[in-house]
mmCIF file of C-alpha atoms in Angstrom:
data_model
loop_
_atom_site.group_PDB
_atom_site.id
_atom_site.type_symbol
_atom_site.label_atom_id
_atom_site.label_comp_id
_atom_site.label_asym_id
_atom_site.label_seq_id
_atom_site.Cartn_x
_atom_site.Cartn_y
_atom_site.Cartn_z
ATOM 1 C CA UNK A 1 -3.613 -18.957 -3.060
ATOM 2 C CA UNK A 2 -5.497 -17.810 -6.136
ATOM 3 C CA UNK A 3 -6.668 -14.283 -6.743
ATOM 4 C CA UNK A 4 -10.303 -13.418 -6.278
ATOM 5 C CA UNK A 5 -11.509 -12.374 -9.721
ATOM 6 C CA UNK A 6 -15.054 -11.345 -8.749
ATOM 7 C CA UNK A 7 -14.118 -8.965 -5.937
ATOM 8 C CA UNK A 8 -16.477 -6.105 -5.146
ATOM 9 C CA UNK A 9 -13.706 -3.647 -4.383
ATOM 10 C CA UNK A 10 -10.151 -3.058 -5.482
ATOM 11 C CA UNK A 11 -6.954 -3.443 -3.522
ATOM 12 C CA UNK A 12 -4.640 -0.551 -4.408
ATOM 13 C CA UNK A 13 -0.975 -0.624 -3.429
ATOM 14 C CA UNK A 14 1.131 2.516 -3.606
ATOM 15 C CA UNK A 15 4.844 2.843 -2.883
ATOM 16 C CA UNK A 16 7.706 5.296 -3.076
ATOM 17 C CA UNK A 17 10.734 3.815 -4.821
ATOM 18 C CA UNK A 18 14.194 5.240 -5.501
ATOM 19 C CA UNK A 19 15.833 5.195 -8.941
ATOM 20 C CA UNK A 20 17.780 2.102 -7.920
ATOM 21 C CA UNK A 21 14.681 0.247 -6.677
ATOM 22 C CA UNK A 22 14.895 0.872 -2.918
ATOM 23 C CA UNK A 23 11.683 1.152 -0.911
ATOM 24 C CA UNK A 24 13.030 0.895 2.629
ATOM 25 C CA UNK A 25 12.837 3.951 4.911
ATOM 26 C CA UNK A 26 11.320 6.414 2.401
ATOM 27 C CA UNK A 27 10.930 9.075 5.103
ATOM 28 C CA UNK A 28 14.727 9.312 5.116
ATOM 29 C CA UNK A 29 15.129 10.060 1.379
ATOM 30 C CA UNK A 30 11.793 10.995 -0.240
ATOM 31 C CA UNK A 31 10.800 13.968 1.916
ATOM 32 C CA UNK A 32 12.517 16.741 -0.092
ATOM 33 C CA UNK A 33 10.578 15.673 -3.232
ATOM 34 C CA UNK A 34 7.183 15.140 -1.610
ATOM 35 C CA UNK A 35 5.567 18.589 -1.795
ATOM 36 C CA UNK A 36 2.051 20.074 -1.951
ATOM 37 C CA UNK A 37 1.153 18.372 -5.243
ATOM 38 C CA UNK A 38 1.988 14.914 -3.897
ATOM 39 C CA UNK A 39 0.256 15.637 -0.594
ATOM 40 C CA UNK A 40 -2.939 16.737 -2.360
ATOM 41 C CA UNK A 41 -2.958 13.702 -4.635
ATOM 42 C CA UNK A 42 -2.304 11.353 -1.692
ATOM 43 C CA UNK A 43 -5.304 12.814 0.127
ATOM 44 C CA UNK A 44 -7.554 12.196 -2.908
ATOM 45 C CA UNK A 45 -6.394 8.559 -3.139
ATOM 46 C CA UNK A 46 -6.936 8.103 0.592
ATOM 47 C CA UNK A 47 -10.444 9.602 0.385
ATOM 48 C CA UNK A 48 -11.376 7.046 -2.325
ATOM 49 C CA UNK A 49 -10.388 4.281 0.087
ATOM 50 C CA UNK A 50 -12.604 2.770 2.726
ATOM 51 C CA UNK A 51 -9.865 1.059 4.726
ATOM 52 C CA UNK A 52 -6.106 0.827 5.002
ATOM 53 C CA UNK A 53 -4.338 -2.531 5.286
ATOM 54 C CA UNK A 54 -0.850 -2.819 6.739
ATOM 55 C CA UNK A 55 1.711 -5.079 8.306
ATOM 56 C CA UNK A 56 3.083 -4.592 11.809
ATOM 57 C CA UNK A 57 6.061 -2.411 10.820
ATOM 58 C CA UNK A 58 3.915 0.048 8.880
ATOM 59 C CA UNK A 59 1.454 0.098 11.762
ATOM 60 C CA UNK A 60 4.217 0.911 14.253
ATOM 61 C CA UNK A 61 5.477 3.769 12.077
ATOM 62 C CA UNK A 62 2.076 5.223 11.179
ATOM 63 C CA UNK A 63 0.578 4.866 14.670
ATOM 64 C CA UNK A 64 3.414 7.026 16.033
ATOM 65 C CA UNK A 65 3.236 9.577 13.199
ATOM 66 C CA UNK A 66 -0.443 10.235 12.449
ATOM 67 C CA UNK A 67 -2.445 10.411 15.710
ATOM 68 C CA UNK A 68 -0.570 13.560 16.788
ATOM 69 C CA UNK A 69 -0.645 15.167 13.325
ATOM 70 C CA UNK A 70 -3.194 17.718 12.127
ATOM 71 C CA UNK A 71 -4.723 18.677 8.787
ATOM 72 C CA UNK A 72 -7.102 16.991 6.327
ATOM 73 C CA UNK A 73 -4.845 14.001 5.571
ATOM 74 C CA UNK A 74 -4.213 13.247 9.252
ATOM 75 C CA UNK A 75 -7.910 13.653 10.072
ATOM 76 C CA UNK A 76 -8.904 11.215 7.335
ATOM 77 C CA UNK A 77 -6.278 8.573 8.055
ATOM 78 C CA UNK A 78 -7.012 8.687 11.784
ATOM 79 C CA UNK A 79 -10.775 8.327 11.253
ATOM 80 C CA UNK A 80 -10.757 5.609 8.580
ATOM 81 C CA UNK A 81 -10.930 1.886 9.253
ATOM 82 C CA UNK A 82 -7.520 0.188 9.496
ATOM 83 C CA UNK A 83 -6.483 -3.475 9.557
ATOM 84 C CA UNK A 84 -3.084 -4.660 10.817
ATOM 85 C CA UNK A 85 -1.962 -8.127 9.792
ATOM 86 C CA UNK A 86 0.406 -9.490 12.416
ATOM 87 C CA UNK A 87 0.974 -12.694 14.356
ATOM 88 C CA UNK A 88 2.922 -10.820 17.075
ATOM 89 C CA UNK A 89 0.889 -7.647 17.732
ATOM 90 C CA UNK A 90 -1.754 -8.337 20.387
ATOM 91 C CA UNK A 91 -3.833 -5.161 20.188
ATOM 92 C CA UNK A 92 -3.786 -1.841 18.374
ATOM 93 C CA UNK A 93 -4.072 1.488 20.145
ATOM 94 C CA UNK A 94 -4.597 3.602 17.026
ATOM 95 C CA UNK A 95 -8.251 4.620 16.568
ATOM 96 C CA UNK A 96 -10.407 2.353 14.349
ATOM 97 C CA UNK A 97 -7.672 -0.289 14.020
ATOM 98 C CA UNK A 98 -8.240 -4.023 14.183
ATOM 99 C CA UNK A 99 -5.474 -6.646 14.419
ATOM 100 C CA UNK A 100 -5.867 -9.754 12.257
ATOM 101 C CA UNK A 101 -3.571 -12.598 13.306
ATOM 102 C CA UNK A 102 -4.666 -15.288 10.847
ATOM 103 C CA UNK A 103 -3.733 -15.961 7.242
ATOM 104 C CA UNK A 104 -3.428 -12.528 5.583
ATOM 105 C CA UNK A 105 -4.218 -13.862 2.106
ATOM 106 C CA UNK A 106 -7.498 -15.417 3.221
ATOM 107 C CA UNK A 107 -8.461 -12.393 5.335
ATOM 108 C CA UNK A 108 -7.699 -9.863 2.574
ATOM 109 C CA UNK A 109 -9.605 -11.948 0.020
ATOM 110 C CA UNK A 110 -12.614 -11.817 2.357
ATOM 111 C CA UNK A 111 -12.273 -8.036 2.768
ATOM 112 C CA UNK A 112 -12.161 -7.653 -1.018
ATOM 113 C CA UNK A 113 -15.373 -9.647 -1.445
ATOM 114 C CA UNK A 114 -17.279 -7.293 0.861
ATOM 115 C CA UNK A 115 -18.999 -4.341 -0.825
ATOM 116 C CA UNK A 116 -17.384 -0.963 -0.448
ATOM 117 C CA UNK A 117 -14.730 1.404 -1.721
ATOM 118 C CA UNK A 118 -11.043 0.687 -2.378
ATOM 119 C CA UNK A 119 -8.704 -0.893 0.125
ATOM 120 C CA UNK A 120 -5.259 0.734 0.229
ATOM 121 C CA UNK A 121 -1.803 -0.564 1.147
ATOM 122 C CA UNK A 122 1.172 1.763 1.489
ATOM 123 C CA UNK A 123 4.665 0.499 0.739
ATOM 124 C CA UNK A 124 5.838 -2.942 -0.237
ATOM 125 C CA UNK A 125 7.222 -4.731 2.792
ATOM 126 C CA UNK A 126 6.649 -8.386 3.591
ATOM 127 C CA UNK A 127 2.874 -7.861 3.807
ATOM 128 C CA UNK A 128 2.690 -6.021 0.472
ATOM 129 C CA UNK A 129 4.796 -8.640 -1.245
ATOM 130 C CA UNK A 130 2.568 -11.404 0.164
ATOM 131 C CA UNK A 131 -0.491 -9.710 -1.365
ATOM 132 C CA UNK A 132 1.240 -9.292 -4.742
ATOM 133 C CA UNK A 133 2.403 -12.915 -4.702
ATOM 134 C CA UNK A 134 -1.177 -14.026 -3.992
ATOM 135 C CA UNK A 135 -2.534 -12.033 -6.933
ATOM 136 C CA UNK A 136 -4.699 -9.834 -4.698
ATOM 137 C CA UNK A 137 -3.383 -6.428 -5.807
ATOM 138 C CA UNK A 138 -5.619 -4.805 -8.431
ATOM 139 C CA UNK A 139 -3.599 -1.644 -8.974
ATOM 140 C CA UNK A 140 0.013 -0.805 -8.209
ATOM 141 C CA UNK A 141 1.248 2.792 -8.237
ATOM 142 C CA UNK A 142 4.952 3.502 -7.932
ATOM 143 C CA UNK A 143 6.220 7.020 -7.382
ATOM 144 C CA UNK A 144 9.850 7.095 -8.484
ATOM 145 C CA UNK A 145 12.019 9.486 -6.469
ATOM 146 C CA UNK A 146 15.200 10.755 -8.228
ATOM 147 C CA UNK A 147 17.748 9.473 -5.725
ATOM 148 C CA UNK A 148 20.090 6.522 -5.351
ATOM 149 C CA UNK A 149 19.988 5.153 -1.809
ATOM 150 C CA UNK A 150 21.042 2.041 0.041
ATOM 151 C CA UNK A 151 18.355 -0.134 1.576
ATOM 152 C CA UNK A 152 15.667 -2.757 1.065
ATOM 153 C CA UNK A 153 14.752 -3.145 -2.595
ATOM 154 C CA UNK A 154 11.261 -3.460 -4.038
ATOM 155 C CA UNK A 155 11.769 -6.929 -5.472
ATOM 156 C CA UNK A 156 13.232 -9.393 -3.012
ATOM 157 C CA UNK A 157 14.315 -13.025 -3.453
ATOM 158 C CA UNK A 158 11.471 -15.466 -3.165
ATOM 159 C CA UNK A 159 8.819 -13.230 -4.742
ATOM 160 C CA UNK A 160 6.651 -14.854 -7.370
ATOM 161 C CA UNK A 161 7.105 -13.667 -10.932
ATOM 162 C CA UNK A 162 4.106 -11.663 -12.172
ATOM 163 C CA UNK A 163 3.437 -9.592 -15.258
ATOM 164 C CA UNK A 164 1.898 -6.131 -15.001
ATOM 165 C CA UNK A 165 0.292 -3.901 -17.634
ATOM 166 C CA UNK A 166 1.164 -0.213 -17.658
ATOM 167 C CA UNK A 167 -1.985 1.883 -17.174
ATOM 168 C CA UNK A 168 -0.394 5.320 -16.950
ATOM 169 C CA UNK A 169 3.036 6.921 -16.804
ATOM 170 C CA UNK A 170 4.057 10.519 -16.455
ATOM 171 C CA UNK A 171 5.494 13.239 -14.278
ATOM 172 C CA UNK A 172 4.704 12.972 -10.597
ATOM 173 C CA UNK A 173 2.755 15.600 -8.682
ATOM 174 C CA UNK A 174 5.932 17.467 -7.687
ATOM 175 C CA UNK A 175 9.153 18.271 -9.630
ATOM 176 C CA UNK A 176 11.516 15.342 -10.149
ATOM 177 C CA UNK A 177 8.989 12.594 -9.456
ATOM 178 C CA UNK A 178 7.649 10.037 -11.934
ATOM 179 C CA UNK A 179 4.348 8.222 -11.422
ATOM 180 C CA UNK A 180 3.761 4.728 -12.840
ATOM 181 C CA UNK A 181 0.472 2.864 -12.443
ATOM 182 C CA UNK A 182 0.092 -0.825 -13.283
ATOM 183 C CA UNK A 183 -2.609 -3.461 -13.203
ATOM 184 C CA UNK A 184 -2.062 -7.222 -13.275
ATOM 185 C CA UNK A 185 -1.543 -8.503 -16.813
ATOM 186 C CA UNK A 186 -4.647 -10.212 -18.152
ATOM 187 C CA UNK A 187 -2.748 -13.461 -18.719
ATOM 188 C CA UNK A 188 -1.749 -13.569 -15.017
ATOM 189 C CA UNK A 189 -5.277 -12.587 -13.893
ATOM 190 C CA UNK A 190 -6.852 -15.292 -16.035
ATOM 191 C CA UNK A 191 -4.408 -17.913 -14.794
ATOM 192 C CA UNK A 192 -5.115 -17.040 -11.149
ATOM 193 C CA UNK A 193 -8.857 -16.362 -11.399
#
């Protein structure tokens, strides 16, 4: 499926990644590095977003974690609109969450065409990779955590090759972290537009 080049809003994907490229189970290894600076920045990014998109696994994790949490981040994430893309989940119990069972690429392209603020995706599981492969991600932010861990890597076999342009690089919001922000390379955007 081709990317939508005239979208009204951006799809932003953000992920925590270890030095050796692992993204799986970041709660297990990223926590000691994710301090007040990262939390404050994450809240700002979330507040710029109108809705969160996620696959079933992220939904299952977040819907257990956030409804019982307190504070500005929890309040915002619980109140905002959320879309879960799953062919197996029948209904969502988390407030303001809608399950979409159809083609995620088509559905996300439609969401992008609607007017509004950014759409955000956390992590890079099967759903995130599907969106990248389809050329729907407008901005990709990786926060590199200074650990080597075993687990699911960011790039998995079968992913389509894409080129990305570096927009910004620098220290993360807390000691030890590095933040990298990319946008699709113009040559890839033009080819898919």
